Coordinates of C-alpha atoms and ligand atoms in Angstrom, one line a residue:
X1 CA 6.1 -40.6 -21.1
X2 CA 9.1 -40.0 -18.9
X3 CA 8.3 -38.1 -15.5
X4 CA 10.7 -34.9 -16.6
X5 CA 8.6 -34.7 -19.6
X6 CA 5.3 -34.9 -18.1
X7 CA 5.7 -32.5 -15.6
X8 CA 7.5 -29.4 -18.1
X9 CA 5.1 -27.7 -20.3
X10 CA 8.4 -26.2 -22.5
X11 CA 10.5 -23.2 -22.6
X12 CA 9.7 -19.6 -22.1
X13 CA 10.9 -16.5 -24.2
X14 CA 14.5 -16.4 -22.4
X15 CA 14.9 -20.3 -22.7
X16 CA 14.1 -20.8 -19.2
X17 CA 12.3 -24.9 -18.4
X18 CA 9.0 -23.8 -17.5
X19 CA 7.7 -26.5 -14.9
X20 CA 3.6 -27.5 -15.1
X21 CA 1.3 -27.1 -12.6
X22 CA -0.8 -29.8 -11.9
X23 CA -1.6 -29.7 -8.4
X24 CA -2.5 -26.7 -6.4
X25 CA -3.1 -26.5 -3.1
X26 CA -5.4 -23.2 -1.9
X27 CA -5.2 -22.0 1.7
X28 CA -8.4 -19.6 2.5
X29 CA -11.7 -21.1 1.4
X30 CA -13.4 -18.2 1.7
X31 CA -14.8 -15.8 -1.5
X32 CA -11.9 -15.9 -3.3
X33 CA -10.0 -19.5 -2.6
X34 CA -13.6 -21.3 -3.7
X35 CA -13.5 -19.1 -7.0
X36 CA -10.0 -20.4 -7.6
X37 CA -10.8 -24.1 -6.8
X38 CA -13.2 -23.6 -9.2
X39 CA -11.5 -22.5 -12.2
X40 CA -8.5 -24.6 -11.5
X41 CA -10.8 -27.9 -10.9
X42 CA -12.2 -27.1 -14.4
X43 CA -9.2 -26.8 -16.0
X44 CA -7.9 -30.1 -14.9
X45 CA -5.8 -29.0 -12.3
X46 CA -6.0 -31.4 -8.6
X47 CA -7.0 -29.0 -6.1
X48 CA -6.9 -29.2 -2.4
X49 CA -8.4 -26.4 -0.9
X50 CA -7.5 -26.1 3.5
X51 CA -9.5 -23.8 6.1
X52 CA -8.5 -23.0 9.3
X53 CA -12.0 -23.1 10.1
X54 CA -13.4 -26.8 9.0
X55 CA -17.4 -25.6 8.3
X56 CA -16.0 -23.0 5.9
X57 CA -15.1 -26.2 3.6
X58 CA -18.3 -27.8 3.3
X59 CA -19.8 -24.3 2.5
X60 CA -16.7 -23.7 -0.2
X61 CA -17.9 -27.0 -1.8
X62 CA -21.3 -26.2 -1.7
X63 CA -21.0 -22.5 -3.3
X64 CA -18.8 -23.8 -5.6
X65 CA -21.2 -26.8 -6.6
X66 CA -23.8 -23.8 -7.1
X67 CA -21.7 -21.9 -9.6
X68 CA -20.5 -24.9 -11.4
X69 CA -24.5 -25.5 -11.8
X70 CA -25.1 -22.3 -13.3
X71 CA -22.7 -23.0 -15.9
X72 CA -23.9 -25.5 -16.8
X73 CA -27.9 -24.4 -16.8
X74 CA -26.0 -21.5 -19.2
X75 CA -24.1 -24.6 -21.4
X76 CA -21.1 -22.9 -20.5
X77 CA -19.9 -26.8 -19.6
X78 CA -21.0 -30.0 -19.3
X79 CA -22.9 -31.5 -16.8
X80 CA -19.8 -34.4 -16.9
X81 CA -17.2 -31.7 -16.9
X82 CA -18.9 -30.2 -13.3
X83 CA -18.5 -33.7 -12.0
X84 CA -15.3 -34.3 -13.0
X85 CA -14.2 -31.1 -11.4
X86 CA -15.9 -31.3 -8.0
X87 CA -13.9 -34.9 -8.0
X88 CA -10.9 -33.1 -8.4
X89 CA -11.4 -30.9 -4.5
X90 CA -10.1 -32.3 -1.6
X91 CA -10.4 -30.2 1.1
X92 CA -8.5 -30.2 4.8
X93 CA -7.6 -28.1 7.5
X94 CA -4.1 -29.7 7.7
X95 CA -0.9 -28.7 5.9
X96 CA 0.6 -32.0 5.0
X97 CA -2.6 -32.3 2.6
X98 CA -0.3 -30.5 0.2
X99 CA 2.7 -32.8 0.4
X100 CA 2.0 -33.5 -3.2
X101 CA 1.5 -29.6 -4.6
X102 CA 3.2 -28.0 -7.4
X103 CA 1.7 -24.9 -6.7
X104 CA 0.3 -23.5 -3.6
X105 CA -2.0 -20.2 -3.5
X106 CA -2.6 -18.1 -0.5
X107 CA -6.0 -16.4 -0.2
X108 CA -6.3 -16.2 3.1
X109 CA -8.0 -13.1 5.0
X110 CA -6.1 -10.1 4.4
X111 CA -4.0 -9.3 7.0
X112 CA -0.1 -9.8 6.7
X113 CA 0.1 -11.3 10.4
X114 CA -2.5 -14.1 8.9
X115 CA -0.4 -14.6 6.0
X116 CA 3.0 -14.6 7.5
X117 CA 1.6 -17.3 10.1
X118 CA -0.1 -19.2 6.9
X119 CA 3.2 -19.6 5.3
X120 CA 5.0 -20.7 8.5
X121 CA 3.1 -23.5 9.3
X122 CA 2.9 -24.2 5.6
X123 CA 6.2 -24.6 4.7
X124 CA 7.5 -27.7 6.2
X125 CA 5.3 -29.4 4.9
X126 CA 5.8 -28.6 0.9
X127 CA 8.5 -29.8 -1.7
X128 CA 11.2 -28.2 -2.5
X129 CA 10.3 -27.4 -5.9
X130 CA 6.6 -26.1 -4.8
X131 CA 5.9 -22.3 -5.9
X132 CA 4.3 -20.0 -3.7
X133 CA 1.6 -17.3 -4.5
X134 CA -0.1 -14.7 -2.6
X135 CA -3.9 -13.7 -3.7
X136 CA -3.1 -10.7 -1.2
X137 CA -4.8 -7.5 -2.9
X138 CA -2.0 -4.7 -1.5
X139 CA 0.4 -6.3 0.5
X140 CA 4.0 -6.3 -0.6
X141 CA 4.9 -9.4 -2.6
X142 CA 8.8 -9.1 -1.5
X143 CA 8.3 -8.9 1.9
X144 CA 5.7 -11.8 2.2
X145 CA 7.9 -13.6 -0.4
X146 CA 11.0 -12.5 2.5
X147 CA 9.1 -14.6 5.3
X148 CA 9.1 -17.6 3.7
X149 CA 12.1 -19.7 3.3
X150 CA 11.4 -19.6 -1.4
X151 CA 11.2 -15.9 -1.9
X152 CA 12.5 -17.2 -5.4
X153 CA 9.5 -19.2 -6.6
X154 CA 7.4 -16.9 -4.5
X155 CA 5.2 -14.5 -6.7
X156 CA 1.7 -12.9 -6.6
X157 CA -1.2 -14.1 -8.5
X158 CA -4.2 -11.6 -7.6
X159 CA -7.4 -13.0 -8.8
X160 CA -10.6 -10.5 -9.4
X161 CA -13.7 -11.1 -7.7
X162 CA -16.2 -13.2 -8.6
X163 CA -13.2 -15.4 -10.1
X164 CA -14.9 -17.8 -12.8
X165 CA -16.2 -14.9 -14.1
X166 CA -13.4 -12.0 -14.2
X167 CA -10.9 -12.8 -17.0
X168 CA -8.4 -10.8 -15.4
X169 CA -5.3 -12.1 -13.1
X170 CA -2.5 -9.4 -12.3
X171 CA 0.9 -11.2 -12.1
X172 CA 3.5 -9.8 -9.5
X173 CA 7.0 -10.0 -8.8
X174 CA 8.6 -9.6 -5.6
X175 CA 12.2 -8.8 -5.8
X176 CA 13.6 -12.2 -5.8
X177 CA 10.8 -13.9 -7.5
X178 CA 12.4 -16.1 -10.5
X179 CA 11.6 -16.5 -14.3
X180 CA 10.8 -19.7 -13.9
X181 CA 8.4 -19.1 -11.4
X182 CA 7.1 -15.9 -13.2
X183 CA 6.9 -18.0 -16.5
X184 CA 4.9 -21.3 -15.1
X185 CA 2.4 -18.7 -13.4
X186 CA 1.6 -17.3 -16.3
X187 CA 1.1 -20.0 -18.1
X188 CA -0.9 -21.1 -15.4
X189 CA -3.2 -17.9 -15.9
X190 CA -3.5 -18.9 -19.8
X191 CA -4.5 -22.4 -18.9
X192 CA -7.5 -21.5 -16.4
X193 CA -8.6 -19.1 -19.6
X194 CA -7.5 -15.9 -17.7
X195 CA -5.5 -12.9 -19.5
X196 CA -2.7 -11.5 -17.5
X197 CA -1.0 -8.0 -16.5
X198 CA 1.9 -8.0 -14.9
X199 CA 2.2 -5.0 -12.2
X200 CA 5.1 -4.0 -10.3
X201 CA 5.4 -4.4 -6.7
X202 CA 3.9 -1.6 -5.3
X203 CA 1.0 -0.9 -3.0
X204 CA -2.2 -2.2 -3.9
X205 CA 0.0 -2.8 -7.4
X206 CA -2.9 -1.9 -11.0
X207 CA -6.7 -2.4 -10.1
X208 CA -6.6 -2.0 -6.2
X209 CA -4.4 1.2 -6.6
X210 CA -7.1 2.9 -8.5
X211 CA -10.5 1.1 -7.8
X212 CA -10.4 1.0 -3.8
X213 CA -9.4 5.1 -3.6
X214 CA -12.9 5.2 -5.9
X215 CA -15.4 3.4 -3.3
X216 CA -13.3 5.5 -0.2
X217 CA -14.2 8.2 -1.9
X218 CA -17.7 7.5 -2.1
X219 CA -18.0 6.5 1.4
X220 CA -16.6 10.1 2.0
X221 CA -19.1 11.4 -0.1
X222 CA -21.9 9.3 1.8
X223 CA -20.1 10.4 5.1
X224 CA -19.8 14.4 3.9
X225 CA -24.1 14.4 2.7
X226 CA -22.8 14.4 -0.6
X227 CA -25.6 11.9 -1.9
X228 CA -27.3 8.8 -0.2
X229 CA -26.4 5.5 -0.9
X230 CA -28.4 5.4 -3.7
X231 CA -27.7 8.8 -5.2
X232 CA -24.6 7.9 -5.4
X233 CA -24.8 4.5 -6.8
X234 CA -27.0 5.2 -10.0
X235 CA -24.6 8.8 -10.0
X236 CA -22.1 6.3 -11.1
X237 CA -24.0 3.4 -13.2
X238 CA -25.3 5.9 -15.1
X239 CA -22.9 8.8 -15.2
X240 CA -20.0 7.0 -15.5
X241 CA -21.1 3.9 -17.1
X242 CA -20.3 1.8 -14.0
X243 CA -22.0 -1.6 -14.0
X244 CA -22.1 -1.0 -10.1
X245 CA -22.1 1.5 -8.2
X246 CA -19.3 2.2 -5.8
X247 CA -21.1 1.4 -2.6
X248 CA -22.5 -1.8 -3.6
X249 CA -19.1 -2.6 -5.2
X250 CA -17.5 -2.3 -2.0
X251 CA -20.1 -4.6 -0.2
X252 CA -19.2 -7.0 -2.8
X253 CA -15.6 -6.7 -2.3
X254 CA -15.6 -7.1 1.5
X255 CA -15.9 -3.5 3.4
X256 CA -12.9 -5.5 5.3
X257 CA -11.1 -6.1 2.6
X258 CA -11.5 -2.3 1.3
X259 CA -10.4 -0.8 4.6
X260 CA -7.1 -2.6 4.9
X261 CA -6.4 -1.9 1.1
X262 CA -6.8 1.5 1.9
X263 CA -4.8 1.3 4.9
X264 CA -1.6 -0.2 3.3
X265 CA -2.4 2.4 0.3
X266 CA -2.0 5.2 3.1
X267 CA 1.1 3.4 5.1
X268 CA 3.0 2.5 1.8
X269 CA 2.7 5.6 0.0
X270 CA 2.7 7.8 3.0
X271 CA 0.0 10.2 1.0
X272 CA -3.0 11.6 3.0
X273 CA -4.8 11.3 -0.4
X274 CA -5.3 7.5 0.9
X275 CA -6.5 8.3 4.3
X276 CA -9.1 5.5 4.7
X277 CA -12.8 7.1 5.1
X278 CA -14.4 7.1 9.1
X279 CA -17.4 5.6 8.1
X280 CA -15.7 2.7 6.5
X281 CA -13.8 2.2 9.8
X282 CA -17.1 2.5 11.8
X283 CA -18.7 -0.2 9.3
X284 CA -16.1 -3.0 9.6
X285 CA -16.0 -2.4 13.5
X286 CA -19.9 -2.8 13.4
X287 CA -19.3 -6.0 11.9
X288 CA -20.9 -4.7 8.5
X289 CA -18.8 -6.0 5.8
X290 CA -20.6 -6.6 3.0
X291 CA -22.5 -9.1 1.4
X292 CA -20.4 -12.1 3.1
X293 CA -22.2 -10.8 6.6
X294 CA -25.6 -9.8 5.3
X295 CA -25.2 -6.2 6.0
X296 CA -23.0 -3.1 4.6
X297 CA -24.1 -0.1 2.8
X298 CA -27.2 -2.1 1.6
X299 CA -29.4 -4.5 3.8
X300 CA -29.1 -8.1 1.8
X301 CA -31.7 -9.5 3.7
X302 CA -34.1 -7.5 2.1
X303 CA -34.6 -8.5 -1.6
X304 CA -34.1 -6.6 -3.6
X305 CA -31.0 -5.2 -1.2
X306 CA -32.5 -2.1 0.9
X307 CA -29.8 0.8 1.1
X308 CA -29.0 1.2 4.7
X309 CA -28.0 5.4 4.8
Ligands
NAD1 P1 -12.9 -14.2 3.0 O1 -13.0 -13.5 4.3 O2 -14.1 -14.5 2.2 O3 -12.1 -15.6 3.2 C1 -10.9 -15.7 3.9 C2 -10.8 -17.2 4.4 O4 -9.5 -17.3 5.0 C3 -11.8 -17.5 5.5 O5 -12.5 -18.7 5.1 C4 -10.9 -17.8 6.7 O6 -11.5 -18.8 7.6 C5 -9.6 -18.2 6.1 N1 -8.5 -18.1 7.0 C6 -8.2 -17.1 7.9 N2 -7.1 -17.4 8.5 C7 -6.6 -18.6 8.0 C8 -5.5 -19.4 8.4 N3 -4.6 -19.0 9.3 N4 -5.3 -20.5 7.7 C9 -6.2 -20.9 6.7 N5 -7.3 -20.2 6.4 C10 -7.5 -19.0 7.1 O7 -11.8 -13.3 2.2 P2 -11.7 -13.2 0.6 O8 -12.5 -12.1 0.0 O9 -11.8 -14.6 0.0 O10 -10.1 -12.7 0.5 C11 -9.0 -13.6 0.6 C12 -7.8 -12.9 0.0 O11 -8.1 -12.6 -1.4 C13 -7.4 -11.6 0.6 O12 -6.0 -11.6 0.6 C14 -8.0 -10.6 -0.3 O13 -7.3 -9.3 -0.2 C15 -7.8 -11.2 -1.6 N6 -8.7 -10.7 -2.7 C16 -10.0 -10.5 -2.4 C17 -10.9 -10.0 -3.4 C18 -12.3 -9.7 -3.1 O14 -13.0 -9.0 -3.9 N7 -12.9 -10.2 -2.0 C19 -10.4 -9.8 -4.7 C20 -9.0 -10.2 -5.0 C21 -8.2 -10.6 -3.9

């Protein structure tokens, strides 16, 4: 088979050449960038996955060894198809390890200063043909996409949390992005077994836009004496039909990760509605974030987790 032919997977609906992915490089190696090694080592995909922090790899390859072990206890896959896939993870905390990538994905800690420095150092060291994604939960695709020197192939791919398990990916295109580069990420999405929705490029763009202003607003009701943490948990698994209650939803997310959604929700939209909630403020400067540091609205060193309000 002849190289051009090996690396197209066809043409899309407006008869654009829709490149294949077959290497992706991740950048973050944190919650979200292990969850996309791992679906993308299990599709077949060549992953190298860099940290700026070098014991955060070894502990990306560990939890992702973990999950990959469950599936296979469930017989979700094989025992050979784990190993096959945790030979396909390199890992580095160098750039030039993605001299090779088709495909690079961003899911770094969300802060636009981080990312914007992320795709500087990055992007000498990357083909020219190399597509760009951001796993960025709110910021702006087109200005991220601006700062790097492809806002054409540059796009956002937002991944739900935990990632081998959520089928949804929300595709987003920045002002520039191209149909070729919106056509080979969704197919991308379809290979790794994911179903997409496209969203526009707005704040926080589908799920963020409406799930974050929920958990504020349950850390305002915590904040206000409304209920206590666990009031207001089972309110919602078993008034609403949540499977988690808001609280221990936003542990799981990150309280980090919730306050700077809110934040870019309340700067982009300029809307008071999005004002992000004290308490949540004083949490992430207490260093309470959520699962990830053992400590949020529930105690997770306590099994089961002990509510902490
Ligand atoms: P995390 O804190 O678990 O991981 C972030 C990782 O990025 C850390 O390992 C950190 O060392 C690394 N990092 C920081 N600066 C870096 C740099 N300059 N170069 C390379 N690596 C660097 O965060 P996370 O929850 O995995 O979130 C990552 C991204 O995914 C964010 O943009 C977030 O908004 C998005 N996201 C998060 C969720 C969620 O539920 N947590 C869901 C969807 C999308």
């Amino acid at each position: 088979m002849n190289d051009d032919v090996a690396s197209t997977v066809g043409f899309g609906a407006a008869g654009v050449l829709i490149p294949e992915i077959r290497s992706v490089g991740i950048v973050g190696a944190g919650q979200m960038g292990s969850g996309i090694a791992h679906v993308c080592a299990l599709a077949g995909l060549d992953v190298t996955l860099v940290d700026i922090k070098a014991d955060a790899l070894p502990k990306a390859l560990a939890t992702i060894n973990r999950n990959m072990t469950r599936q296979v206890n469930r017989t979700l896959i094989s025992e050979d198809l784990r190993d096959e896939a945790l030979l396909r993870i390199k890992t580095s905390t160098d750039y030039t390890a993605f001299a090779e990538a088709d495909f690079v994905i961003e899911a770094a800690t969300e802060k636009e200063d981080i990312k914007r420095a992320v795709f500087k150092a990055m992007m000498p060291h990357l083909k020219p043909e190399c597509m760009v994604a951001s796993n960025t939960s709110s910021i702006s695709i087109t200005r991220l996409g601006a700062s790097t020197d492809r806002p054409e192939k540059f796009i956002g791919m937002h991944f739900m949390n935990p990632v081998p398990v959520m089928k949804l990916v929300e595709i987003i295109r920045g002002i520039a992005t191209d149909e070729t580069t919106f056509q080979s990420v969704k197919a991308l999405a379809q290979k790794l077994g994911k179903v997409s929705a496209v969203a526009e490029d707005f704040p926080a763009f589908i799920v963020n836009r409406i799930l974050v202003p929920m958990i504020n607003e349950a850390v305002y009701a915590l904040y206000e004496g409304v209920g206590s943490v666990e009031a207001i948990d089972t309110s919602m698994k078993l008034g609403a039909n949540h499977p988690m209650g808001p609280l221990e939803l936003g542990d799981f997310i990150g309280l980090d990760t919730c306050l700077s959604i809110m934040q870019i929700l309340h700067e982009g939209l300029a809307d008071s509605k999005y004002r992000p909630c004290p308490l949540l403020v004083k949490y992430v400067e207490a260093g309470w974030l959520g699962r990830k540091t053992g400590r949020g609205f529930y105690d997770y060193t306590q099994t089961p987790p002990k509510p902490t309000r």
